[in-house]
mmCIF file of C-alpha atoms in Angstrom:
data_model
loop_
_atom_site.group_PDB
_atom_site.id
_atom_site.type_symbol
_atom_site.label_atom_id
_atom_site.label_comp_id
_atom_site.label_asym_id
_atom_site.label_seq_id
_atom_site.Cartn_x
_atom_site.Cartn_y
_atom_site.Cartn_z
ATOM 1 C CA UNK A 1 143.626 92.403 112.267
ATOM 2 C CA UNK A 2 146.492 90.222 111.093
ATOM 3 C CA UNK A 3 147.276 87.186 113.260
ATOM 4 C CA UNK A 4 150.676 88.629 114.138
ATOM 5 C CA UNK A 5 148.940 91.371 116.141
ATOM 6 C CA UNK A 6 147.983 88.696 118.662
ATOM 7 C CA UNK A 7 151.385 86.987 118.783
ATOM 8 C CA UNK A 8 154.118 89.592 118.239
ATOM 9 C CA UNK A 9 154.775 91.952 121.160
ATOM 10 C CA UNK A 10 154.621 95.663 120.423
ATOM 11 C CA UNK A 11 156.664 97.996 122.565
ATOM 12 C CA UNK A 12 154.755 101.088 123.632
ATOM 13 C CA UNK A 13 155.607 104.268 125.506
ATOM 14 C CA UNK A 14 155.632 102.461 128.838
ATOM 15 C CA UNK A 15 158.658 100.409 127.669
ATOM 16 C CA UNK A 16 156.772 97.173 128.314
ATOM 17 C CA UNK A 17 156.065 95.009 125.279
ATOM 18 C CA UNK A 18 152.504 93.776 124.982
ATOM 19 C CA UNK A 19 150.383 91.565 122.754
ATOM 20 C CA UNK A 20 146.713 92.125 121.959
ATOM 21 C CA UNK A 21 144.377 89.702 123.694
ATOM 22 C CA UNK A 22 142.293 88.163 120.893
ATOM 23 C CA UNK A 23 139.224 87.437 123.049
ATOM 24 C CA UNK A 24 139.198 90.931 124.539
ATOM 25 C CA UNK A 25 139.615 92.458 121.083
ATOM 26 C CA UNK A 26 136.608 90.477 119.803
ATOM 27 C CA UNK A 27 134.512 91.618 122.787
ATOM 28 C CA UNK A 28 135.363 95.260 122.133
ATOM 29 C CA UNK A 29 134.744 94.931 118.387
ATOM 30 C CA UNK A 30 131.364 93.290 118.974
ATOM 31 C CA UNK A 31 130.363 96.070 121.364
ATOM 32 C CA UNK A 32 131.572 98.749 118.922
ATOM 33 C CA UNK A 33 129.497 97.272 116.095
ATOM 34 C CA UNK A 34 126.454 96.829 118.320
ATOM 35 C CA UNK A 35 126.527 100.434 119.542
ATOM 36 C CA UNK A 36 126.465 101.610 115.934
ATOM 37 C CA UNK A 37 123.696 99.276 114.798
ATOM 38 C CA UNK A 38 125.965 97.079 112.712
ATOM 39 C CA UNK A 39 126.020 93.291 112.417
ATOM 40 C CA UNK A 40 128.965 91.012 113.270
ATOM 41 C CA UNK A 41 130.629 91.802 109.933
ATOM 42 C CA UNK A 42 130.368 95.576 110.378
ATOM 43 C CA UNK A 43 127.436 95.991 107.987
ATOM 44 C CA UNK A 44 124.568 98.283 109.063
ATOM 45 C CA UNK A 45 121.487 96.331 110.120
ATOM 46 C CA UNK A 46 118.106 96.809 108.440
ATOM 47 C CA UNK A 47 116.886 98.628 111.563
ATOM 48 C CA UNK A 48 119.841 101.029 111.425
ATOM 49 C CA UNK A 49 119.240 101.758 107.747
ATOM 50 C CA UNK A 50 115.556 102.446 108.468
ATOM 51 C CA UNK A 51 116.520 104.759 111.337
ATOM 52 C CA UNK A 52 118.747 106.671 108.928
ATOM 53 C CA UNK A 53 115.928 106.899 106.388
ATOM 54 C CA UNK A 54 117.736 104.775 103.826
ATOM 55 C CA UNK A 55 116.145 101.393 104.491
ATOM 56 C CA UNK A 56 115.334 100.796 100.827
ATOM 57 C CA UNK A 57 119.029 100.840 99.951
ATOM 58 C CA UNK A 58 119.870 97.943 102.250
ATOM 59 C CA UNK A 59 117.987 95.277 100.342
ATOM 60 C CA UNK A 60 121.031 94.324 98.310
ATOM 61 C CA UNK A 61 123.402 94.062 101.270
#
């Protein structure tokens, strides 16, 4: 996400402006990727590709 997402408040439905917490966002993103079998950059791991039956296609990633 752009840096401004962590510094510029966004007003939501609850009428209270809030800013994303960068550390919390990174924790959630890491967990999201992990649950899907992706690496830190969001690329499927070799194990995930094998599980999907397309392991041979991951050699160039």
